[in-house]
Amino acid sequence: MSGIAKTVGVLLLGTICASAELPGRLDFSTVGVYGTCFDFCDYSVFKLRTPKNDTYLPHMARQLRETNSRGKLNLVGLYCFDRVTYAKPMSEYIGAIDRVLAGIDMGRVHAFFLGEENVTWNKGLDVLNGLYDHVKSRTDVPIYQWYSMPMLHHPKQRADGWIIDPYGMRREAFRRYLMKYVVLGKPVINCLHATPEGRFSYHNSAAHDATVEQMAVCREFNVPMFFFCVDKTHGSPYIWLHSDDPENVRIREWLLKE
């Protein structure tokens, strides 16, 4: 091989490696799993809680680094406040979030989300907006908001994107619901049910049928998805991945095939 050919080859290889290092955005082709990141995932959905010991944050920071090193993005939830009740002072929530942010490399995060399934009453709107403003003062990483069903986005809610989880909502109803978010022009991520029957009363065959239909609608609007995958006994995504329970095997094989 000539010197010029070698140089071109090295440059081309470098370009390919650089472009494959991380996907630039989330879309229908990218999937995750709630609470973790498996090999088949394109992005993590890690839940960072108020640390209770000195080893937790270094462990989570290492997981963020390792996920990025495998060419995957990190979607990071900040679980540093009591959702629904919002009973504690903002200073306590902000202090907990600051401790978490100080313990990780925010450059490893594709987007944050402020806990899950929130409400806007009980000071919820003020708390969520206050936390949004505070985190935005620390980083330019996008911050998503995640409401409880069947709520829709509040017109005064500050958000760079949305997470939704309308388990069991069938095709046409889901399509109308999703369009109310898509029309805002901000990213939307759909969390879908992929847990064996029996974990909760709503984990049943009808919920699975709804998941299949929602996936088709997400394809139509190019919406990324992550899946709530836990075993029916312990609620663990790791047991879900390895359990030989027949119902667990059925739902896992279906998801991995999809």
mmCIF file of C-alpha atoms in Angstrom:
data_model
loop_
_atom_site.group_PDB
_atom_site.id
_atom_site.type_symbol
_atom_site.label_atom_id
_atom_site.label_comp_id
_atom_site.label_asym_id
_atom_site.label_seq_id
_atom_site.Cartn_x
_atom_site.Cartn_y
_atom_site.Cartn_z
ATOM 1 C CA MET A 1 0.000 0.000 0.000
ATOM 2 C CA SER A 2 1.359 3.429 -0.930
ATOM 3 C CA GLY A 3 2.006 6.118 1.657
ATOM 4 C CA ILE A 4 -0.915 8.179 0.347
ATOM 5 C CA ALA A 5 -3.228 5.153 0.482
ATOM 6 C CA LYS A 6 -2.145 4.418 4.046
ATOM 7 C CA THR A 7 -2.785 8.033 5.055
ATOM 8 C CA VAL A 8 -6.238 8.032 3.438
ATOM 9 C CA GLY A 9 -7.014 4.695 5.091
ATOM 10 C CA VAL A 10 -6.040 5.982 8.533
ATOM 11 C CA LEU A 11 -8.083 9.157 8.056
ATOM 12 C CA LEU A 12 -11.094 7.177 6.849
ATOM 13 C CA LEU A 13 -10.836 4.748 9.751
ATOM 14 C CA GLY A 14 -10.592 7.669 12.160
ATOM 15 C CA THR A 15 -13.688 9.239 10.629
ATOM 16 C CA ILE A 16 -15.625 5.969 10.905
ATOM 17 C CA CYS A 17 -14.563 5.466 14.533
ATOM 18 C CA ALA A 18 -15.421 9.035 15.440
ATOM 19 C CA SER A 19 -18.865 8.816 13.837
ATOM 20 C CA ALA A 20 -19.550 5.481 15.552
ATOM 21 C CA GLU A 21 -18.445 6.688 18.980
ATOM 22 C CA LEU A 22 -21.809 8.106 20.019
ATOM 23 C CA PRO A 23 -25.136 8.525 18.242
ATOM 24 C CA GLY A 24 -25.940 12.187 17.807
ATOM 25 C CA ARG A 25 -29.551 11.954 18.885
ATOM 26 C CA LEU A 26 -32.260 9.595 20.020
ATOM 27 C CA ASP A 27 -34.837 8.402 17.497
ATOM 28 C CA PHE A 28 -36.958 5.336 16.773
ATOM 29 C CA SER A 29 -33.850 3.301 15.993
ATOM 30 C CA THR A 30 -32.509 3.797 19.541
ATOM 31 C CA VAL A 31 -33.872 1.960 22.576
ATOM 32 C CA GLY A 32 -33.135 1.795 26.283
ATOM 33 C CA VAL A 33 -34.270 -0.065 29.398
ATOM 34 C CA TYR A 34 -35.605 1.711 32.474
ATOM 35 C CA GLY A 35 -33.136 1.829 35.358
ATOM 36 C CA THR A 36 -30.113 0.352 33.621
ATOM 37 C CA CYS A 37 -28.255 -0.214 30.337
ATOM 38 C CA PHE A 38 -27.945 -3.661 28.771
ATOM 39 C CA ASP A 39 -25.731 -4.633 25.837
ATOM 40 C CA PHE A 40 -28.624 -4.417 23.372
ATOM 41 C CA CYS A 41 -29.496 -0.882 24.515
ATOM 42 C CA ASP A 42 -28.472 2.248 22.626
ATOM 43 C CA TYR A 43 -28.754 4.436 25.712
ATOM 44 C CA SER A 44 -28.999 4.114 29.467
ATOM 45 C CA VAL A 45 -31.876 5.235 31.658
ATOM 46 C CA PHE A 46 -30.027 5.533 34.954
ATOM 47 C CA LYS A 47 -31.762 6.727 38.139
ATOM 48 C CA LEU A 48 -29.496 8.845 40.337
ATOM 49 C CA ARG A 49 -30.791 9.151 43.883
ATOM 50 C CA THR A 50 -29.755 11.226 46.864
ATOM 51 C CA PRO A 51 -26.574 9.399 47.948
ATOM 52 C CA LYS A 52 -26.661 7.580 51.291
ATOM 53 C CA ASN A 53 -22.978 6.629 51.384
ATOM 54 C CA ASP A 54 -19.617 7.632 49.905
ATOM 55 C CA THR A 55 -19.448 4.806 47.362
ATOM 56 C CA TYR A 56 -22.717 5.406 45.492
ATOM 57 C CA LEU A 57 -21.775 8.418 43.348
ATOM 58 C CA PRO A 58 -18.322 7.092 42.315
ATOM 59 C CA HIS A 59 -20.071 3.875 41.259
ATOM 60 C CA MET A 60 -22.667 5.753 39.188
ATOM 61 C CA ALA A 61 -20.007 8.038 37.671
ATOM 62 C CA ARG A 62 -18.120 4.920 36.592
ATOM 63 C CA GLN A 63 -21.280 3.489 35.017
ATOM 64 C CA LEU A 64 -21.787 6.692 33.019
ATOM 65 C CA ARG A 65 -18.205 6.535 31.766
ATOM 66 C CA GLU A 66 -18.457 2.861 30.861
ATOM 67 C CA THR A 67 -21.737 3.406 29.021
ATOM 68 C CA ASN A 68 -20.198 6.197 26.940
ATOM 69 C CA SER A 69 -17.097 4.103 26.271
ATOM 70 C CA ARG A 70 -19.378 1.506 24.631
ATOM 71 C CA GLY A 71 -20.793 4.125 22.267
ATOM 72 C CA LYS A 72 -24.051 4.654 24.134
ATOM 73 C CA LEU A 73 -25.784 7.796 25.414
ATOM 74 C CA ASN A 74 -26.867 8.426 29.005
ATOM 75 C CA LEU A 75 -30.374 9.542 29.928
ATOM 76 C CA VAL A 76 -30.077 10.355 33.638
ATOM 77 C CA GLY A 77 -32.944 10.762 36.076
ATOM 78 C CA LEU A 78 -32.445 12.993 39.123
ATOM 79 C CA TYR A 79 -34.449 11.320 41.908
ATOM 80 C CA CYS A 80 -33.618 13.871 44.570
ATOM 81 C CA PHE A 81 -37.075 14.994 45.727
ATOM 82 C CA ASP A 82 -40.345 13.490 46.916
ATOM 83 C CA ARG A 83 -42.664 13.505 43.909
ATOM 84 C CA VAL A 84 -46.412 14.152 44.292
ATOM 85 C CA THR A 85 -46.127 15.422 47.882
ATOM 86 C CA TYR A 86 -43.246 17.904 47.334
ATOM 87 C CA ALA A 87 -43.327 18.353 51.096
ATOM 88 C CA LYS A 88 -39.716 19.340 51.792
ATOM 89 C CA PRO A 89 -38.096 22.763 51.291
ATOM 90 C CA MET A 90 -36.563 23.563 47.910
ATOM 91 C CA SER A 91 -33.190 24.101 49.564
ATOM 92 C CA GLU A 92 -33.099 20.412 50.482
ATOM 93 C CA TYR A 93 -33.922 19.310 46.942
ATOM 94 C CA ILE A 94 -31.352 21.669 45.446
ATOM 95 C CA GLY A 95 -28.692 20.529 47.910
ATOM 96 C CA ALA A 96 -29.304 16.891 47.001
ATOM 97 C CA ILE A 97 -29.172 17.622 43.263
ATOM 98 C CA ASP A 98 -25.976 19.647 43.646
ATOM 99 C CA ARG A 99 -24.364 16.743 45.473
ATOM 100 C CA VAL A 100 -25.286 14.384 42.645
ATOM 101 C CA LEU A 101 -24.126 16.749 39.900
ATOM 102 C CA ALA A 102 -20.831 17.342 41.688
ATOM 103 C CA GLY A 103 -20.182 13.604 41.784
ATOM 104 C CA ILE A 104 -20.566 12.872 38.062
ATOM 105 C CA ASP A 105 -19.164 14.127 34.777
ATOM 106 C CA MET A 106 -22.084 16.049 33.260
ATOM 107 C CA GLY A 107 -20.299 15.872 29.924
ATOM 108 C CA ARG A 108 -21.267 12.189 29.896
ATOM 109 C CA VAL A 109 -24.990 12.986 30.051
ATOM 110 C CA HIS A 110 -27.133 13.327 26.922
ATOM 111 C CA ALA A 111 -30.168 14.561 28.870
ATOM 112 C CA PHE A 112 -31.461 14.745 32.429
ATOM 113 C CA PHE A 113 -35.016 14.129 33.585
ATOM 114 C CA LEU A 114 -36.428 15.274 36.910
ATOM 115 C CA GLY A 115 -37.651 12.070 38.490
ATOM 116 C CA GLU A 116 -40.740 10.434 37.056
ATOM 117 C CA GLU A 117 -44.526 10.580 36.981
ATOM 118 C CA ASN A 118 -44.760 14.012 38.568
ATOM 119 C CA VAL A 119 -47.812 16.200 39.104
ATOM 120 C CA THR A 120 -48.234 19.964 38.971
ATOM 121 C CA TRP A 121 -50.410 20.335 42.061
ATOM 122 C CA ASN A 122 -49.074 20.420 45.667
ATOM 123 C CA LYS A 123 -46.543 23.023 44.485
ATOM 124 C CA GLY A 124 -45.429 20.568 41.824
ATOM 125 C CA LEU A 125 -45.241 23.132 39.037
ATOM 126 C CA ASP A 126 -43.161 25.508 41.152
ATOM 127 C CA VAL A 127 -40.854 22.722 42.344
ATOM 128 C CA LEU A 128 -40.299 21.291 38.869
ATOM 129 C CA ASN A 129 -39.685 24.732 37.371
ATOM 130 C CA GLY A 130 -37.377 25.668 40.232
ATOM 131 C CA LEU A 131 -35.331 22.500 39.829
ATOM 132 C CA TYR A 132 -35.261 22.950 36.063
ATOM 133 C CA ASP A 133 -33.920 26.498 36.455
ATOM 134 C CA HIS A 134 -31.307 25.397 38.967
ATOM 135 C CA VAL A 135 -29.975 22.519 36.886
ATOM 136 C CA LYS A 136 -29.938 24.739 33.784
ATOM 137 C CA SER A 137 -27.772 27.196 35.713
ATOM 138 C CA ARG A 138 -25.230 24.382 36.125
ATOM 139 C CA THR A 139 -25.227 22.870 32.629
ATOM 140 C CA ASP A 140 -26.578 23.276 29.114
ATOM 141 C CA VAL A 141 -27.596 19.578 28.996
ATOM 142 C CA PRO A 142 -31.301 19.238 28.054
ATOM 143 C CA ILE A 143 -33.743 18.604 30.900
ATOM 144 C CA TYR A 144 -36.875 16.541 30.279
ATOM 145 C CA GLN A 145 -40.073 16.505 32.335
ATOM 146 C CA TRP A 146 -42.080 13.341 33.044
ATOM 147 C CA TYR A 147 -45.716 13.570 34.163
ATOM 148 C CA SER A 148 -48.066 11.055 35.718
ATOM 149 C CA MET A 149 -50.733 9.684 33.429
ATOM 150 C CA PRO A 150 -53.095 10.921 32.130
ATOM 151 C CA MET A 151 -51.653 14.422 32.551
ATOM 152 C CA LEU A 152 -50.501 16.506 29.621
ATOM 153 C CA HIS A 153 -47.816 19.180 29.551
ATOM 154 C CA HIS A 154 -48.651 22.281 31.589
ATOM 155 C CA PRO A 155 -48.371 25.473 29.512
ATOM 156 C CA LYS A 156 -46.170 27.034 32.213
ATOM 157 C CA GLN A 157 -43.917 23.999 32.613
ATOM 158 C CA ARG A 158 -40.320 24.628 31.623
ATOM 159 C CA ALA A 159 -38.845 21.662 29.756
ATOM 160 C CA ASP A 160 -36.455 20.835 26.920
ATOM 161 C CA GLY A 161 -38.237 17.552 26.218
ATOM 162 C CA TRP A 162 -40.812 15.109 27.554
ATOM 163 C CA ILE A 163 -41.039 11.523 28.755
ATOM 164 C CA ILE A 164 -44.401 9.755 28.659
ATOM 165 C CA ASP A 165 -45.521 6.316 29.852
ATOM 166 C CA PRO A 166 -49.161 5.700 28.853
ATOM 167 C CA TYR A 167 -49.198 1.968 29.615
ATOM 168 C CA GLY A 168 -52.193 0.221 28.127
ATOM 169 C CA MET A 169 -53.254 3.098 25.855
ATOM 170 C CA ARG A 170 -54.340 1.639 22.526
ATOM 171 C CA ARG A 171 -53.279 2.787 19.081
ATOM 172 C CA GLU A 172 -55.639 5.652 18.175
ATOM 173 C CA ALA A 173 -55.874 7.069 21.702
ATOM 174 C CA PHE A 174 -52.081 6.914 22.019
ATOM 175 C CA ARG A 175 -51.593 8.531 18.632
ATOM 176 C CA ARG A 176 -53.763 11.498 19.665
ATOM 177 C CA TYR A 177 -52.008 11.696 23.044
ATOM 178 C CA LEU A 178 -48.520 11.588 21.499
ATOM 179 C CA MET A 179 -49.392 14.245 18.914
ATOM 180 C CA LYS A 180 -50.183 16.693 21.723
ATOM 181 C CA TYR A 181 -46.514 16.439 22.717
ATOM 182 C CA VAL A 182 -44.996 16.138 19.245
ATOM 183 C CA VAL A 183 -46.714 19.342 18.109
ATOM 184 C CA LEU A 184 -44.647 21.325 20.645
ATOM 185 C CA GLY A 185 -41.513 20.664 18.600
ATOM 186 C CA LYS A 186 -39.522 19.282 21.550
ATOM 187 C CA PRO A 187 -38.100 15.752 21.869
ATOM 188 C CA VAL A 188 -40.432 13.079 23.248
ATOM 189 C CA ILE A 189 -39.421 9.666 24.612
ATOM 190 C CA ASN A 190 -41.986 6.949 25.220
ATOM 191 C CA CYS A 191 -41.586 4.451 28.080
ATOM 192 C CA LEU A 192 -43.321 1.183 27.166
ATOM 193 C CA HIS A 193 -44.461 -1.786 29.205
ATOM 194 C CA ALA A 194 -42.446 -4.989 28.580
ATOM 195 C CA THR A 195 -42.869 -6.828 31.876
ATOM 196 C CA PRO A 196 -44.334 -10.339 32.339
ATOM 197 C CA GLU A 197 -47.980 -10.714 33.242
ATOM 198 C CA GLY A 198 -48.672 -10.635 36.958
ATOM 199 C CA ARG A 199 -46.190 -8.039 38.225
ATOM 200 C CA PHE A 200 -49.044 -5.552 38.591
ATOM 201 C CA SER A 201 -52.695 -5.847 37.694
ATOM 202 C CA TYR A 202 -52.136 -3.792 34.541
ATOM 203 C CA HIS A 203 -49.324 -6.073 33.367
ATOM 204 C CA ASN A 204 -51.480 -8.310 31.202
ATOM 205 C CA SER A 205 -52.007 -9.364 27.602
ATOM 206 C CA ALA A 206 -53.997 -6.208 26.820
ATOM 207 C CA ALA A 207 -51.091 -4.061 28.048
ATOM 208 C CA HIS A 208 -48.737 -6.015 25.795
ATOM 209 C CA ASP A 209 -51.036 -5.510 22.806
ATOM 210 C CA ALA A 210 -51.028 -1.789 23.559
ATOM 211 C CA THR A 211 -47.213 -1.810 23.625
ATOM 212 C CA VAL A 212 -47.108 -3.383 20.167
ATOM 213 C CA GLU A 213 -49.509 -0.750 18.844
ATOM 214 C CA GLN A 214 -47.617 2.104 20.493
ATOM 215 C CA MET A 215 -44.392 0.949 18.879
ATOM 216 C CA ALA A 216 -46.015 1.303 15.456
ATOM 217 C CA VAL A 217 -47.078 4.868 16.283
ATOM 218 C CA CYS A 218 -43.599 5.685 17.617
ATOM 219 C CA ARG A 219 -42.192 4.494 14.310
ATOM 220 C CA GLU A 220 -44.614 6.816 12.479
ATOM 221 C CA PHE A 221 -43.402 9.857 14.450
ATOM 222 C CA ASN A 222 -39.772 8.687 14.838
ATOM 223 C CA VAL A 223 -40.048 8.673 18.634
ATOM 224 C CA PRO A 224 -37.363 6.876 20.693
ATOM 225 C CA MET A 225 -38.452 4.338 23.276
ATOM 226 C CA PHE A 226 -37.263 2.751 26.462
ATOM 227 C CA PHE A 227 -38.871 -0.251 28.095
ATOM 228 C CA PHE A 228 -39.974 -1.017 31.640
ATOM 229 C CA CYS A 229 -38.580 -4.547 31.928
ATOM 230 C CA VAL A 230 -38.659 -6.216 35.354
ATOM 231 C CA ASP A 231 -39.351 -9.756 36.507
ATOM 232 C CA LYS A 232 -42.747 -10.346 38.100
ATOM 233 C CA THR A 233 -41.436 -11.506 41.500
ATOM 234 C CA HIS A 234 -38.661 -9.110 42.508
ATOM 235 C CA GLY A 235 -39.131 -6.204 40.107
ATOM 236 C CA SER A 236 -35.561 -6.427 38.841
ATOM 237 C CA PRO A 237 -34.447 -5.708 35.258
ATOM 238 C CA TYR A 238 -31.397 -7.940 35.803
ATOM 239 C CA ILE A 239 -33.540 -10.935 36.781
ATOM 240 C CA TRP A 240 -35.797 -10.096 33.800
ATOM 241 C CA LEU A 241 -32.756 -10.481 31.542
ATOM 242 C CA HIS A 242 -31.870 -13.951 32.877
ATOM 243 C CA SER A 243 -35.034 -15.476 34.362
ATOM 244 C CA ASP A 244 -36.231 -18.821 32.970
ATOM 245 C CA ASP A 245 -39.821 -18.217 34.086
ATOM 246 C CA PRO A 246 -41.866 -19.092 30.945
ATOM 247 C CA GLU A 247 -43.811 -15.830 30.874
ATOM 248 C CA ASN A 248 -40.621 -13.845 31.434
ATOM 249 C CA VAL A 249 -38.872 -15.775 28.655
ATOM 250 C CA ARG A 250 -41.763 -15.098 26.273
ATOM 251 C CA ILE A 251 -41.791 -11.316 26.800
ATOM 252 C CA ARG A 252 -37.978 -11.081 26.783
ATOM 253 C CA GLU A 253 -37.615 -13.034 23.538
ATOM 254 C CA TRP A 254 -40.306 -10.896 21.960
ATOM 255 C CA LEU A 255 -38.546 -7.659 22.942
ATOM 256 C CA LEU A 256 -35.101 -8.814 21.874
ATOM 257 C CA LYS A 257 -36.519 -9.901 18.522
ATOM 258 C CA GLU A 258 -38.213 -6.521 18.045
#
